[in-house]
């Protein structure tokens, strides 16, 4: 099995790389830091090509998941959010054309020592142990953890296999640490554009539209520094 590791990185936050890279080195994880399409690099041409603020598109994609107030208040997303979504999409396009079997994505504020209930310290071996479990039953997307504990998915669990919880859609509230199969990357290409939502809800739509099997690990092995007070979120920027 051949796996690619990416870190979605914002070049204006170099301290995140300074913190994360030594941890990845210690874990023996070789990553590519993806730095294209930072918010400062988003030209009007790129935005016009990849992004839409069409309310009806947003409404169709979020049908049943948002309130009428959400629709009334919809004003698109910030460049920081758009930048992160595009980074993920461009890497998915690369994997779809590659000889990798799957891909693991980290955001640059991922942590492997979250310490909360339902979390254990992450390792390269655990990442592959979870992926191998998913391979045994067939999978598309696998979440290793994120901003919150399992409480947010408890009412969505529709099955359990060993240490994997299969969940209904919408299936996540984070993209800080997850994996996708190459076949899922290929399949999702048909629905990726245009972007109209923040990254977690954008992918919730695409996972549902493509009828993906989505799993969460139990326990989680990754957390997110920007939601636990260890660093400031870069998504608050314009």
PDB file of C-alpha atoms in Angstrom:
ATOM      1  CA  UNK A   1       0.000   0.000   0.000  1.00  0.00           C
ATOM      2  CA  UNK A   2       1.396   3.361  -1.080  1.00  0.00           C
ATOM      3  CA  UNK A   3       0.349   6.417   0.936  1.00  0.00           C
ATOM      4  CA  UNK A   4       0.985  10.110   0.336  1.00  0.00           C
ATOM      5  CA  UNK A   5       1.075  12.558   3.263  1.00  0.00           C
ATOM      6  CA  UNK A   6       0.232  16.248   2.815  1.00  0.00           C
ATOM      7  CA  UNK A   7       0.214  19.152   5.247  1.00  0.00           C
ATOM      8  CA  UNK A   8      -2.004  22.070   4.260  1.00  0.00           C
ATOM      9  CA  UNK A   9       0.228  25.001   5.186  1.00  0.00           C
ATOM     10  CA  UNK A  10      -0.224  28.773   5.257  1.00  0.00           C
ATOM     11  CA  UNK A  11       3.145  30.390   4.554  1.00  0.00           C
ATOM     12  CA  UNK A  12       2.327  33.402   6.740  1.00  0.00           C
ATOM     13  CA  UNK A  13       2.295  31.114   9.800  1.00  0.00           C
ATOM     14  CA  UNK A  14       5.830  29.657   9.655  1.00  0.00           C
ATOM     15  CA  UNK A  15       5.810  28.960  13.388  1.00  0.00           C
ATOM     16  CA  UNK A  16       3.353  26.141  12.727  1.00  0.00           C
ATOM     17  CA  UNK A  17       5.836  24.376  10.470  1.00  0.00           C
ATOM     18  CA  UNK A  18       8.585  24.981  13.028  1.00  0.00           C
ATOM     19  CA  UNK A  19       6.475  23.175  15.632  1.00  0.00           C
ATOM     20  CA  UNK A  20       5.031  20.380  13.516  1.00  0.00           C
ATOM     21  CA  UNK A  21       7.974  19.348  11.333  1.00  0.00           C
ATOM     22  CA  UNK A  22      10.148  18.014  14.220  1.00  0.00           C
ATOM     23  CA  UNK A  23       7.189  15.988  15.493  1.00  0.00           C
ATOM     24  CA  UNK A  24       6.603  14.465  12.061  1.00  0.00           C
ATOM     25  CA  UNK A  25      10.322  13.706  11.745  1.00  0.00           C
ATOM     26  CA  UNK A  26      10.273  11.956  15.101  1.00  0.00           C
ATOM     27  CA  UNK A  27       7.253   9.908  14.011  1.00  0.00           C
ATOM     28  CA  UNK A  28       8.948   8.969  10.747  1.00  0.00           C
ATOM     29  CA  UNK A  29       6.261  10.583   8.603  1.00  0.00           C
ATOM     30  CA  UNK A  30       7.514  12.099   5.349  1.00  0.00           C
ATOM     31  CA  UNK A  31       5.138  14.864   4.268  1.00  0.00           C
ATOM     32  CA  UNK A  32       4.785  17.391   1.480  1.00  0.00           C
ATOM     33  CA  UNK A  33       3.965  20.858   2.750  1.00  0.00           C
ATOM     34  CA  UNK A  34       1.397  22.195   0.307  1.00  0.00           C
ATOM     35  CA  UNK A  35       1.718  25.986   0.163  1.00  0.00           C
ATOM     36  CA  UNK A  36       0.107  27.011  -3.132  1.00  0.00           C
ATOM     37  CA  UNK A  37      -3.064  29.103  -3.181  1.00  0.00           C
ATOM     38  CA  UNK A  38      -2.487  31.055   0.023  1.00  0.00           C
ATOM     39  CA  UNK A  39      -5.150  33.716   0.431  1.00  0.00           C
ATOM     40  CA  UNK A  40      -2.710  36.417  -0.705  1.00  0.00           C
ATOM     41  CA  UNK A  41      -2.146  34.444  -3.916  1.00  0.00           C
ATOM     42  CA  UNK A  42      -5.810  34.184  -4.912  1.00  0.00           C
ATOM     43  CA  UNK A  43      -6.158  36.329  -8.009  1.00  0.00           C
ATOM     44  CA  UNK A  44      -9.506  37.483  -9.334  1.00  0.00           C
ATOM     45  CA  UNK A  45      -9.058  35.001 -12.178  1.00  0.00           C
ATOM     46  CA  UNK A  46      -8.634  32.079  -9.753  1.00  0.00           C
ATOM     47  CA  UNK A  47     -11.571  33.221  -7.630  1.00  0.00           C
ATOM     48  CA  UNK A  48     -13.851  33.613 -10.652  1.00  0.00           C
ATOM     49  CA  UNK A  49     -12.876  30.160 -11.903  1.00  0.00           C
ATOM     50  CA  UNK A  50     -13.204  28.190  -8.669  1.00  0.00           C
ATOM     51  CA  UNK A  51     -15.631  30.062  -6.404  1.00  0.00           C
ATOM     52  CA  UNK A  52     -19.294  31.025  -6.342  1.00  0.00           C
ATOM     53  CA  UNK A  53     -21.423  33.032  -3.898  1.00  0.00           C
ATOM     54  CA  UNK A  54     -24.637  31.838  -5.530  1.00  0.00           C
ATOM     55  CA  UNK A  55     -27.220  31.461  -2.771  1.00  0.00           C
ATOM     56  CA  UNK A  56     -29.188  28.811  -4.634  1.00  0.00           C
ATOM     57  CA  UNK A  57     -26.070  26.668  -5.025  1.00  0.00           C
ATOM     58  CA  UNK A  58     -25.398  27.001  -1.299  1.00  0.00           C
ATOM     59  CA  UNK A  59     -29.024  26.173  -0.516  1.00  0.00           C
ATOM     60  CA  UNK A  60     -29.011  23.050  -2.724  1.00  0.00           C
ATOM     61  CA  UNK A  61     -25.783  21.750  -1.233  1.00  0.00           C
ATOM     62  CA  UNK A  62     -26.867  22.397   2.352  1.00  0.00           C
ATOM     63  CA  UNK A  63     -30.461  21.203   1.891  1.00  0.00           C
ATOM     64  CA  UNK A  64     -31.702  19.970   5.264  1.00  0.00           C
ATOM     65  CA  UNK A  65     -28.440  20.796   7.063  1.00  0.00           C
ATOM     66  CA  UNK A  66     -28.828  24.550   7.553  1.00  0.00           C
ATOM     67  CA  UNK A  67     -31.565  26.826   8.834  1.00  0.00           C
ATOM     68  CA  UNK A  68     -33.453  29.538   6.992  1.00  0.00           C
ATOM     69  CA  UNK A  69     -31.483  32.046   9.019  1.00  0.00           C
ATOM     70  CA  UNK A  70     -28.249  30.522   7.687  1.00  0.00           C
ATOM     71  CA  UNK A  71     -29.526  30.998   4.142  1.00  0.00           C
ATOM     72  CA  UNK A  72     -30.598  34.596   4.785  1.00  0.00           C
ATOM     73  CA  UNK A  73     -27.197  35.414   6.285  1.00  0.00           C
ATOM     74  CA  UNK A  74     -25.129  33.676   3.622  1.00  0.00           C
ATOM     75  CA  UNK A  75     -22.540  36.038   2.168  1.00  0.00           C
ATOM     76  CA  UNK A  76     -20.004  33.562   0.828  1.00  0.00           C
ATOM     77  CA  UNK A  77     -16.745  32.703   2.586  1.00  0.00           C
ATOM     78  CA  UNK A  78     -13.537  34.565   3.371  1.00  0.00           C
ATOM     79  CA  UNK A  79     -10.370  34.221   1.318  1.00  0.00           C
ATOM     80  CA  UNK A  80      -8.754  32.309   4.168  1.00  0.00           C
ATOM     81  CA  UNK A  81     -11.490  29.682   4.038  1.00  0.00           C
ATOM     82  CA  UNK A  82     -11.427  29.589   0.249  1.00  0.00           C
ATOM     83  CA  UNK A  83      -7.667  29.171   0.263  1.00  0.00           C
ATOM     84  CA  UNK A  84      -7.862  26.085   2.486  1.00  0.00           C
ATOM     85  CA  UNK A  85     -10.589  24.460   0.395  1.00  0.00           C
ATOM     86  CA  UNK A  86      -8.627  25.008  -2.815  1.00  0.00           C
ATOM     87  CA  UNK A  87      -5.458  23.564  -1.276  1.00  0.00           C
ATOM     88  CA  UNK A  88      -7.311  20.345  -0.468  1.00  0.00           C
ATOM     89  CA  UNK A  89      -8.935  20.182  -3.889  1.00  0.00           C
ATOM     90  CA  UNK A  90      -5.662  20.668  -5.756  1.00  0.00           C
ATOM     91  CA  UNK A  91      -4.034  17.866  -3.755  1.00  0.00           C
ATOM     92  CA  UNK A  92      -7.015  15.594  -4.442  1.00  0.00           C
ATOM     93  CA  UNK A  93      -6.569  16.276  -8.160  1.00  0.00           C
ATOM     94  CA  UNK A  94      -2.894  15.310  -7.889  1.00  0.00           C
ATOM     95  CA  UNK A  95      -3.678  12.044  -6.080  1.00  0.00           C
ATOM     96  CA  UNK A  96      -6.342  11.157  -8.645  1.00  0.00           C
ATOM     97  CA  UNK A  97      -3.641  11.180 -11.328  1.00  0.00           C
ATOM     98  CA  UNK A  98      -0.970   9.474  -9.208  1.00  0.00           C
ATOM     99  CA  UNK A  99       0.073   5.906  -8.399  1.00  0.00           C
ATOM    100  CA  UNK A 100      -0.734   6.293  -4.681  1.00  0.00           C
ATOM    101  CA  UNK A 101      -3.360   4.056  -3.108  1.00  0.00           C
ATOM    102  CA  UNK A 102      -4.515   6.654  -0.600  1.00  0.00           C
ATOM    103  CA  UNK A 103      -3.658  10.037   0.877  1.00  0.00           C
ATOM    104  CA  UNK A 104      -3.438  11.397   4.429  1.00  0.00           C
ATOM    105  CA  UNK A 105      -4.153  15.080   4.981  1.00  0.00           C
ATOM    106  CA  UNK A 106      -3.054  17.127   7.972  1.00  0.00           C
ATOM    107  CA  UNK A 107      -3.727  20.805   8.557  1.00  0.00           C
ATOM    108  CA  UNK A 108      -0.695  22.629   9.922  1.00  0.00           C
ATOM    109  CA  UNK A 109      -2.175  22.933  13.423  1.00  0.00           C
ATOM    110  CA  UNK A 110      -2.681  19.193  13.884  1.00  0.00           C
ATOM    111  CA  UNK A 111      -1.493  17.735  17.186  1.00  0.00           C
ATOM    112  CA  UNK A 112      -0.791  14.133  18.118  1.00  0.00           C
ATOM    113  CA  UNK A 113      -0.980  14.511  21.911  1.00  0.00           C
ATOM    114  CA  UNK A 114      -4.440  15.979  22.434  1.00  0.00           C
ATOM    115  CA  UNK A 115      -4.929  14.442  25.874  1.00  0.00           C
ATOM    116  CA  UNK A 116      -8.725  14.665  26.041  1.00  0.00           C
ATOM    117  CA  UNK A 117     -11.039  11.744  26.802  1.00  0.00           C
ATOM    118  CA  UNK A 118     -11.412   9.612  23.704  1.00  0.00           C
ATOM    119  CA  UNK A 119      -7.960  10.558  22.399  1.00  0.00           C
ATOM    120  CA  UNK A 120      -4.660   8.683  22.549  1.00  0.00           C
ATOM    121  CA  UNK A 121      -1.267   9.809  21.305  1.00  0.00           C
ATOM    122  CA  UNK A 122      -0.931   9.363  17.574  1.00  0.00           C
ATOM    123  CA  UNK A 123       1.818   7.538  15.699  1.00  0.00           C
ATOM    124  CA  UNK A 124       2.642   6.450  12.175  1.00  0.00           C
ATOM    125  CA  UNK A 125       1.924   2.848  13.132  1.00  0.00           C
ATOM    126  CA  UNK A 126      -1.540   3.770  14.432  1.00  0.00           C
ATOM    127  CA  UNK A 127      -2.347   5.703  11.266  1.00  0.00           C
ATOM    128  CA  UNK A 128      -1.606   2.654   9.158  1.00  0.00           C
ATOM    129  CA  UNK A 129      -3.299   0.317  11.622  1.00  0.00           C
ATOM    130  CA  UNK A 130      -6.512   2.308  11.226  1.00  0.00           C
ATOM    131  CA  UNK A 131      -6.151   2.467   7.438  1.00  0.00           C
ATOM    132  CA  UNK A 132      -5.635  -1.295   7.293  1.00  0.00           C
ATOM    133  CA  UNK A 133      -8.810  -1.785   9.356  1.00  0.00           C
ATOM    134  CA  UNK A 134     -10.695   0.384   6.879  1.00  0.00           C
ATOM    135  CA  UNK A 135      -9.261  -1.608   3.974  1.00  0.00           C
ATOM    136  CA  UNK A 136     -10.771  -4.780   5.432  1.00  0.00           C
ATOM    137  CA  UNK A 137     -14.336  -3.506   5.112  1.00  0.00           C
ATOM    138  CA  UNK A 138     -14.166  -0.962   2.293  1.00  0.00           C
ATOM    139  CA  UNK A 139     -13.857   2.753   2.859  1.00  0.00           C
ATOM    140  CA  UNK A 140     -13.673   6.131   1.186  1.00  0.00           C
ATOM    141  CA  UNK A 141     -12.812   8.589   3.973  1.00  0.00           C
ATOM    142  CA  UNK A 142     -11.288   8.068   7.417  1.00  0.00           C
ATOM    143  CA  UNK A 143     -11.008  10.732  10.138  1.00  0.00           C
ATOM    144  CA  UNK A 144      -8.249  10.437  12.743  1.00  0.00           C
ATOM    145  CA  UNK A 145      -9.588  13.184  15.025  1.00  0.00           C
ATOM    146  CA  UNK A 146     -10.090  16.893  15.034  1.00  0.00           C
ATOM    147  CA  UNK A 147     -11.485  19.846  16.879  1.00  0.00           C
ATOM    148  CA  UNK A 148     -13.951  18.010  19.120  1.00  0.00           C
ATOM    149  CA  UNK A 149     -14.492  14.640  20.740  1.00  0.00           C
ATOM    150  CA  UNK A 150     -16.831  11.864  19.599  1.00  0.00           C
ATOM    151  CA  UNK A 151     -19.846  13.563  21.167  1.00  0.00           C
ATOM    152  CA  UNK A 152     -20.588  15.361  17.907  1.00  0.00           C
ATOM    153  CA  UNK A 153     -20.926  12.119  15.933  1.00  0.00           C
ATOM    154  CA  UNK A 154     -22.516   9.825  18.530  1.00  0.00           C
ATOM    155  CA  UNK A 155     -26.012  10.234  17.058  1.00  0.00           C
ATOM    156  CA  UNK A 156     -24.694   9.595  13.540  1.00  0.00           C
ATOM    157  CA  UNK A 157     -22.959   6.266  14.144  1.00  0.00           C
ATOM    158  CA  UNK A 158     -24.517   3.539  12.006  1.00  0.00           C
ATOM    159  CA  UNK A 159     -21.952   0.793  12.503  1.00  0.00           C
ATOM    160  CA  UNK A 160     -18.758  -0.192  14.265  1.00  0.00           C
ATOM    161  CA  UNK A 161     -15.890  -2.382  13.068  1.00  0.00           C
ATOM    162  CA  UNK A 162     -13.040  -2.922  15.505  1.00  0.00           C
ATOM    163  CA  UNK A 163     -11.886   0.660  16.268  1.00  0.00           C
ATOM    164  CA  UNK A 164     -13.762   2.341  13.427  1.00  0.00           C
ATOM    165  CA  UNK A 165     -17.123   4.102  13.637  1.00  0.00           C
ATOM    166  CA  UNK A 166     -19.059   4.449  10.371  1.00  0.00           C
ATOM    167  CA  UNK A 167     -21.160   7.623  10.379  1.00  0.00           C
ATOM    168  CA  UNK A 168     -24.039   9.093   8.417  1.00  0.00           C
ATOM    169  CA  UNK A 169     -23.826  12.395   6.543  1.00  0.00           C
ATOM    170  CA  UNK A 170     -23.008  15.149   7.339  1.00  0.00           C
ATOM    171  CA  UNK A 171     -20.039  13.238   8.631  1.00  0.00           C
ATOM    172  CA  UNK A 172     -17.540  15.747  10.019  1.00  0.00           C
ATOM    173  CA  UNK A 173     -16.921  19.168  11.483  1.00  0.00           C
ATOM    174  CA  UNK A 174     -13.188  19.246  10.776  1.00  0.00           C
ATOM    175  CA  UNK A 175     -10.564  18.494   8.147  1.00  0.00           C
ATOM    176  CA  UNK A 176      -7.503  18.691  10.366  1.00  0.00           C
ATOM    177  CA  UNK A 177      -6.572  15.008   9.957  1.00  0.00           C
ATOM    178  CA  UNK A 178      -8.158  12.537   7.568  1.00  0.00           C
ATOM    179  CA  UNK A 179      -7.428  10.070   4.796  1.00  0.00           C
ATOM    180  CA  UNK A 180      -9.041   9.304   1.440  1.00  0.00           C
ATOM    181  CA  UNK A 181      -8.629   6.464  -1.008  1.00  0.00           C
ATOM    182  CA  UNK A 182      -7.390   7.222  -4.498  1.00  0.00           C
ATOM    183  CA  UNK A 183     -10.697   5.991  -5.912  1.00  0.00           C
ATOM    184  CA  UNK A 184     -12.555   8.455  -3.695  1.00  0.00           C
ATOM    185  CA  UNK A 185     -10.281  11.233  -4.991  1.00  0.00           C
ATOM    186  CA  UNK A 186     -11.150  10.255  -8.556  1.00  0.00           C
ATOM    187  CA  UNK A 187     -14.874  10.030  -7.887  1.00  0.00           C
ATOM    188  CA  UNK A 188     -15.128  13.339  -6.045  1.00  0.00           C
ATOM    189  CA  UNK A 189     -13.666  15.301  -8.966  1.00  0.00           C
ATOM    190  CA  UNK A 190     -17.064  15.503 -10.664  1.00  0.00           C
ATOM    191  CA  UNK A 191     -18.621  17.508  -7.816  1.00  0.00           C
ATOM    192  CA  UNK A 192     -15.745  19.650  -6.498  1.00  0.00           C
ATOM    193  CA  UNK A 193     -16.372  22.942  -8.309  1.00  0.00           C
ATOM    194  CA  UNK A 194     -17.377  25.610  -7.714  1.00  0.00           C
ATOM    195  CA  UNK A 195     -16.513  26.133  -4.039  1.00  0.00           C
ATOM    196  CA  UNK A 196     -19.239  27.904  -2.061  1.00  0.00           C
ATOM    197  CA  UNK A 197     -18.730  26.917   1.570  1.00  0.00           C
ATOM    198  CA  UNK A 198     -16.217  26.520   4.400  1.00  0.00           C
ATOM    199  CA  UNK A 199     -14.007  23.464   4.146  1.00  0.00           C
ATOM    200  CA  UNK A 200     -15.822  21.120   6.547  1.00  0.00           C
ATOM    201  CA  UNK A 201     -19.263  21.768   5.063  1.00  0.00           C
ATOM    202  CA  UNK A 202     -17.861  21.761   1.548  1.00  0.00           C
ATOM    203  CA  UNK A 203     -16.563  18.237   2.076  1.00  0.00           C
ATOM    204  CA  UNK A 204     -19.682  17.140   3.938  1.00  0.00           C
ATOM    205  CA  UNK A 205     -21.609  17.879   0.754  1.00  0.00           C
ATOM    206  CA  UNK A 206     -19.161  16.090  -1.547  1.00  0.00           C
ATOM    207  CA  UNK A 207     -18.938  13.021   0.675  1.00  0.00           C
ATOM    208  CA  UNK A 208     -22.731  12.751   0.755  1.00  0.00           C
ATOM    209  CA  UNK A 209     -23.188  13.496  -2.962  1.00  0.00           C
ATOM    210  CA  UNK A 210     -20.794  10.664  -3.802  1.00  0.00           C
ATOM    211  CA  UNK A 211     -22.298   8.268  -1.240  1.00  0.00           C
ATOM    212  CA  UNK A 212     -18.937   7.801   0.456  1.00  0.00           C
ATOM    213  CA  UNK A 213     -18.412   5.444   3.366  1.00  0.00           C
ATOM    214  CA  UNK A 214     -16.989   7.692   6.077  1.00  0.00           C
ATOM    215  CA  UNK A 215     -15.367   6.389   9.257  1.00  0.00           C
ATOM    216  CA  UNK A 216     -13.990   7.944  12.430  1.00  0.00           C
ATOM    217  CA  UNK A 217     -11.352   6.232  14.505  1.00  0.00           C
ATOM    218  CA  UNK A 218     -12.014   5.342  18.119  1.00  0.00           C
ATOM    219  CA  UNK A 219     -10.070   6.452  19.980  1.00  0.00           C
ATOM    220  CA  UNK A 220      -8.979   9.512  18.044  1.00  0.00           C
ATOM    221  CA  UNK A 221      -5.238   9.994  17.562  1.00  0.00           C
ATOM    222  CA  UNK A 222      -5.131  13.623  16.369  1.00  0.00           C
ATOM    223  CA  UNK A 223      -6.383  16.906  17.740  1.00  0.00           C
ATOM    224  CA  UNK A 224      -6.307  20.506  16.529  1.00  0.00           C
ATOM    225  CA  UNK A 225      -4.228  23.207  18.183  1.00  0.00           C
ATOM    226  CA  UNK A 226      -6.310  26.172  17.005  1.00  0.00           C
ATOM    227  CA  UNK A 227      -9.463  24.857  18.684  1.00  0.00           C
ATOM    228  CA  UNK A 228      -7.790  23.849  21.938  1.00  0.00           C
ATOM    229  CA  UNK A 229      -6.173  27.228  22.607  1.00  0.00           C
ATOM    230  CA  UNK A 230      -2.619  26.239  21.631  1.00  0.00           C
ATOM    231  CA  UNK A 231      -2.550  28.651  18.692  1.00  0.00           C
ATOM    232  CA  UNK A 232      -4.742  31.200  16.934  1.00  0.00           C
ATOM    233  CA  UNK A 233      -6.839  30.081  13.980  1.00  0.00           C
ATOM    234  CA  UNK A 234      -5.658  31.448  10.634  1.00  0.00           C
ATOM    235  CA  UNK A 235      -9.227  31.051   9.311  1.00  0.00           C
ATOM    236  CA  UNK A 236     -10.254  34.144  11.261  1.00  0.00           C
ATOM    237  CA  UNK A 237      -8.249  36.170   8.746  1.00  0.00           C
ATOM    238  CA  UNK A 238      -9.975  37.764   5.782  1.00  0.00           C
TER     239      UNK A 238
END
